[in-house]
Every structure is written in C-alpha cells, then in structure tokens.
Amino acid sequence: MALLLYDLCGRDPDLRFSPYCWRAKLALAHKGLAFETVPVPFTRIRDVTEGARTVPVLDDSGRIVRDSFAIALHLDASRPDSLPLFGHEGVVAAARFLEAWTLAALHPLISRMILKDIHDALAPDDQAYFRESREARFGRTLEDVQEGVAALAETFAAALAPVRRTLQHVEWLGGAAPLFPDYVVFGSLQWLAAVHGRLPLEPDDPVARWFENCLDLHGGLGRRAKRAA
Amino acid sequence: MALLLYDLCGRDPDLRFSPYCWRAKLALAHKGLAFETVPVPFTRIRDVTEGARTVPVLDDSGRIVRDSFAIALHLDASRPDSLPLFGHEGVVAAARFLEAWTLAALHPLISRMILKDIHDALAPDDQAYFRESREARFGRTLEDVQEGVAALAETFAAALAPVRRTLQHVEWLGGAAPLFPDYVVFGSLQWLAAVHGRLPLEPDDPVARWFENCLDLHGGLGRRAKRAA
C-alpha cells in the first residue's frame, strides 16, 4: 500500500526544486493520498529508480510510473472514487497544452534566471554532471546562460500574460476548483520560487495571488517547501 | 426562433475573416443550430448592431449576445440538450486560457503578416477607418507593420509549438472530439487563411492536419469560406 515518490533534491536533501516533481506531489495530495518522498540527487536517479533517466518516479505498491503527467493519469485511473485531477477528457487536453506551453514559454526563461543558482545548490558530483549536461544543451557556460532574476523579471511577468488574463474569468486554471492544469503551471513557478526564494512578481499581480493560493492547498504542501535563497 | 449572427466582412460581403466571428460560427454549427449571418463592414458595426463596438453579435430571437466567448457560454446555457461546447468548467477555463494565449502569442504575429492585406480587402470607408485606428494602435503605418507572411512563416510555425506538442497526445484540443477550445485556436488561424489564402505551414505539420480537420467539421463550414487571395 506504500506510495513512494522519487523526488529530485539539492545538496540539502530537503531542497526540492524540480517542476515535474512538484506537479506529481500536488497530484498525490489532491487525491488525498498519503505518500513519502525519496530525495534523489541528479547523479543517483538511474541507480535509485532502476534505470529511469528522470524523476519523478512513483512506486505505487510495486507498480512503477514515470513522468508527472503519466503519474496524474495513473492516479485518476487507479483511484476513480477520490477527487478527480482531470474530470473530463477536455481537461486532460488542456493540461497537455499547459505542459507544452510552460515548456515553450516559461522554462527557457526560468532557466536563464536561475541555472547557475541551481548548480550552486547541488552536491559536488551533481554539480559536475549538471554543468556538463546543461552547458552542452545551451551551448554556453552556466555563467553565460544565467542573466539573473532581476534582469528578466519584466519578461517573466509578461510571459505570464495568458495566465493573468485567464484569472480575470476563473479562480483556478481548472475552473472553480484546482485541477491538474493548476499543478502544471504551479510546478514551473515553484521551481523558480524554490531556487530564488520567491517569485519576482508584484504581490497584487493576480498570478502571484493564485500562486499563494496554490501554496496553501492540501495543508500547505507547497508553502512548507524549503527554499534555497 | 431566428438566429442571426453579425459577421465582419470585406469589400466583398462574402469575405469573412474575423477570428472572433469564426469562433462564434463554429460554436453555432457545433450545437447543430441553423443560423444566418449578416455581413457587416467595420464602419457599419455600430449602426447595424445598435451600438456594439465589435462583432460577432448574436441576435437569438431578440436576445442580443455580444462577444464570441459569451456567445458560446450562452449557447450551452440556453441549449443544454444539444452537444456541449464545454461540458466541464475546466474546459471553460481551458478555452479562456487559449483565448488569452492566442491574443498574446498569435494575434500580434498574424497582424504583422497580413495587416496591409486586410486593409486592401476592405471597402473604401472601412479602409480609412482601419488605417487610422490600426496605425494609432501600432504607432506605425500599415505598410511598416506588415512584414509579410513569407518573412514570418518560421516564427509563426514556432509560435504554434504548444498546439503541435498537445496534438502528439490528443486528436483535438477538446480531447477525443472538438470543443470550444478548438474553435478558439481555429478562428485565429482561419483569420490568416482567409486573408492570405492558406496557412503558411508544411502540409505534414500536425497543426496543419488538425486545421484541415477543423475545416471539414459541421459540413465543411470553414472550408466553404471565401478566401481573399
């Protein structure tokens, strides 16, 4: 009956910053499930998860589910009697769109804000792996990629315009109550907040207020998270 | 019992290019409703619609509904027994997000592709209004704004990445069947296709294939549309 979630961590095992792991943790909490997380540094992922290249990995009483979206679908399929994460196939499609939109519109920008800071929060073995893999991906040194949060705060706020405008009409990206679409976008912002210490948004920004509401969900799961800065 | 939709037109009254009017027309057809469109040039909108500043405006047996999203919500609320446009409040929120995303990510780009071409397809009175209002909005002449379709085709294809990635997982933005989220994005692309004559995408692009499937919906309503070029 045990639910174990393998969850990326920094040098401090309590620092959990992966956007995808945050999506999975909110999904588990949304379903009302008790679960434990297993902190995993980058360079231990393959060993600990029996070959998975990325986390989150869910061990659901021996059934292994990889990828945050697959975990959310698995939780709804295997626990049809608890609060749905989707509730309609149109919401599955919407969450897929938000997954793709965050990847295209937010993640490159957040990377430019905090890539070197992530590196600095890792254990030494992870630092070497992270520098090599990310510098290959970006074609530049971490120091060159990172422009910093202050330099990109305005661009970041502008990139969130579709979320801001949506929140003029609905309280949550899931409608009147939070659903997996909220957790998709929340995970991306929690990644930035965990590493930087806070979101670089004005407190009265509707996106900031929605994020604060997300932090309070499910007993304040997101709010209790350790922050690096 | 008459359903009349006031629908923006060019110098040729059969040229209908407004993205918002296309959203409303697909919504009416999705509900299986017989409706007539009333072609309205820009400078006749206020007279014909009793003061509305924009179209679409729906006259539903005397009840006036303005704005494409409000029209879709009205159709589901007033015709609960026909095929839903949303079906779940999470799909309403998703359609709101897509409305905001198209406005932020697609419309400025499409404007830069075809603004002068739209002008050229209008009647003389409309041309004067359109030039003045759009040049004030953009702070440049129409000729300066329009960079052309060829120059921006690659940027346009890249901007559609979230739609393309979503279609790896689902057949429609509404899931297994089209819903209002599909019509939101379709309307924006049909705007470009109507004025330019076609979408500047490779035929095997999943977005192009999805657009073709949208054109075939509801008896080929979108496919029968007149194109300017």
Short mmCIF file of N, CA and C in Angstrom, two decimals, chain A residues 97 100 104, chain B residues 101 105-106 109-110 112-113 148-167 185 189 192 198-208:
data_model
loop_
_atom_site.label_atom_id
_atom_site.label_comp_id
_atom_site.label_asym_id
_atom_site.label_seq_id
_atom_site.Cartn_x
_atom_site.Cartn_y
_atom_site.Cartn_z
N PHE A 97 -1.84 20.98 -23.06
CA PHE A 97 -1.47 22.26 -23.66
C PHE A 97 -0.63 23.08 -22.67
N ALA A 100 2.84 21.83 -22.51
CA ALA A 100 3.61 22.27 -23.69
C ALA A 100 3.90 23.76 -23.63
N ALA A 104 7.56 25.68 -23.51
CA ALA A 104 7.98 26.60 -24.57
C ALA A 104 8.14 28.03 -24.07
N TRP B 101 -4.04 33.10 -24.75
CA TRP B 101 -2.78 32.71 -25.40
C TRP B 101 -2.77 33.14 -26.87
N ALA B 105 0.11 35.42 -28.13
CA ALA B 105 1.18 34.73 -28.88
C ALA B 105 0.94 34.71 -30.38
N LEU B 106 -0.32 34.71 -30.81
CA LEU B 106 -0.60 34.58 -32.25
C LEU B 106 -1.05 35.88 -32.90
N LEU B 109 1.48 38.49 -34.12
CA LEU B 109 2.26 37.93 -35.22
C LEU B 109 1.43 37.89 -36.51
N ILE B 110 0.19 37.43 -36.41
CA ILE B 110 -0.67 37.38 -37.60
C ILE B 110 -0.91 38.80 -38.12
N ARG B 112 1.15 41.26 -38.01
CA ARG B 112 2.35 41.66 -38.76
C ARG B 112 2.42 40.96 -40.12
N MET B 113 1.74 39.82 -40.23
CA MET B 113 1.75 39.10 -41.50
C MET B 113 0.79 39.69 -42.52
N GLY B 148 4.87 40.69 -43.85
CA GLY B 148 4.52 39.68 -44.84
C GLY B 148 4.55 38.27 -44.29
N VAL B 149 3.83 37.41 -44.95
CA VAL B 149 3.70 36.03 -44.49
C VAL B 149 5.02 35.29 -44.65
N ALA B 150 5.67 35.47 -45.79
CA ALA B 150 6.89 34.70 -46.05
C ALA B 150 7.96 35.01 -45.00
N ALA B 151 8.09 36.28 -44.63
CA ALA B 151 9.14 36.68 -43.70
C ALA B 151 8.91 36.10 -42.30
N LEU B 152 7.65 35.83 -41.97
CA LEU B 152 7.34 35.42 -40.60
C LEU B 152 6.86 33.98 -40.49
N ALA B 153 6.91 33.24 -41.59
CA ALA B 153 6.36 31.88 -41.57
C ALA B 153 7.04 31.00 -40.53
N GLU B 154 8.35 31.14 -40.43
CA GLU B 154 9.09 30.30 -39.48
C GLU B 154 8.73 30.65 -38.03
N THR B 155 8.64 31.95 -37.76
CA THR B 155 8.25 32.40 -36.43
C THR B 155 6.85 31.94 -36.09
N PHE B 156 5.97 32.00 -37.09
CA PHE B 156 4.59 31.56 -36.89
C PHE B 156 4.55 30.07 -36.55
N ALA B 157 5.27 29.26 -37.31
CA ALA B 157 5.29 27.82 -37.03
C ALA B 157 5.85 27.55 -35.63
N ALA B 158 6.86 28.31 -35.23
CA ALA B 158 7.44 28.12 -33.90
C ALA B 158 6.47 28.53 -32.81
N ALA B 159 5.69 29.58 -33.06
CA ALA B 159 4.73 30.05 -32.05
C ALA B 159 3.65 29.01 -31.78
N LEU B 160 3.43 28.13 -32.76
CA LEU B 160 2.40 27.10 -32.60
C LEU B 160 2.91 25.84 -31.90
N ALA B 161 4.14 25.89 -31.39
CA ALA B 161 4.73 24.70 -30.74
C ALA B 161 3.83 24.09 -29.67
N PRO B 162 3.20 24.89 -28.79
CA PRO B 162 2.35 24.24 -27.77
C PRO B 162 1.16 23.47 -28.36
N VAL B 163 0.59 23.99 -29.46
CA VAL B 163 -0.51 23.25 -30.10
C VAL B 163 0.04 21.95 -30.71
N ARG B 164 1.17 22.07 -31.39
CA ARG B 164 1.77 20.90 -32.05
C ARG B 164 2.07 19.81 -31.03
N ARG B 165 2.65 20.19 -29.91
CA ARG B 165 3.01 19.21 -28.88
C ARG B 165 1.77 18.59 -28.25
N THR B 166 0.73 19.40 -28.05
CA THR B 166 -0.52 18.87 -27.50
C THR B 166 -1.11 17.81 -28.42
N LEU B 167 -1.01 18.05 -29.72
CA LEU B 167 -1.60 17.12 -30.70
C LEU B 167 -0.81 15.81 -30.81
N VAL B 185 -8.73 28.45 -31.23
CA VAL B 185 -7.48 28.47 -32.00
C VAL B 185 -7.78 28.44 -33.49
N LEU B 189 -6.46 31.01 -36.74
CA LEU B 189 -5.76 30.54 -37.95
C LEU B 189 -6.60 30.78 -39.20
N LEU B 192 -6.04 34.23 -40.64
CA LEU B 192 -4.85 34.27 -41.51
C LEU B 192 -5.12 33.58 -42.85
N ARG B 198 -4.10 30.78 -47.56
CA ARG B 198 -3.74 29.48 -47.00
C ARG B 198 -2.90 29.71 -45.74
N LEU B 199 -2.70 28.64 -44.98
CA LEU B 199 -1.82 28.72 -43.82
C LEU B 199 -0.38 28.47 -44.24
N PRO B 200 0.55 29.26 -43.77
CA PRO B 200 1.96 29.03 -44.14
C PRO B 200 2.61 27.95 -43.28
N LEU B 201 2.07 26.73 -43.35
CA LEU B 201 2.61 25.59 -42.60
C LEU B 201 2.87 24.46 -43.59
N GLU B 202 3.84 23.61 -43.26
CA GLU B 202 4.07 22.42 -44.07
C GLU B 202 2.84 21.52 -43.99
N PRO B 203 2.46 20.88 -45.10
CA PRO B 203 1.24 20.04 -45.08
C PRO B 203 1.28 18.91 -44.07
N ASP B 204 2.49 18.41 -43.74
CA ASP B 204 2.56 17.31 -42.78
C ASP B 204 2.76 17.80 -41.35
N ASP B 205 2.68 19.10 -41.13
CA ASP B 205 2.70 19.65 -39.78
C ASP B 205 1.41 19.22 -39.07
N PRO B 206 1.52 18.63 -37.87
CA PRO B 206 0.30 18.21 -37.17
C PRO B 206 -0.71 19.36 -36.98
N VAL B 207 -0.21 20.58 -36.87
CA VAL B 207 -1.14 21.71 -36.73
C VAL B 207 -1.91 21.92 -38.03
N ALA B 208 -1.22 21.76 -39.17
CA ALA B 208 -1.89 21.90 -40.47
C ALA B 208 -2.94 20.80 -40.64
#
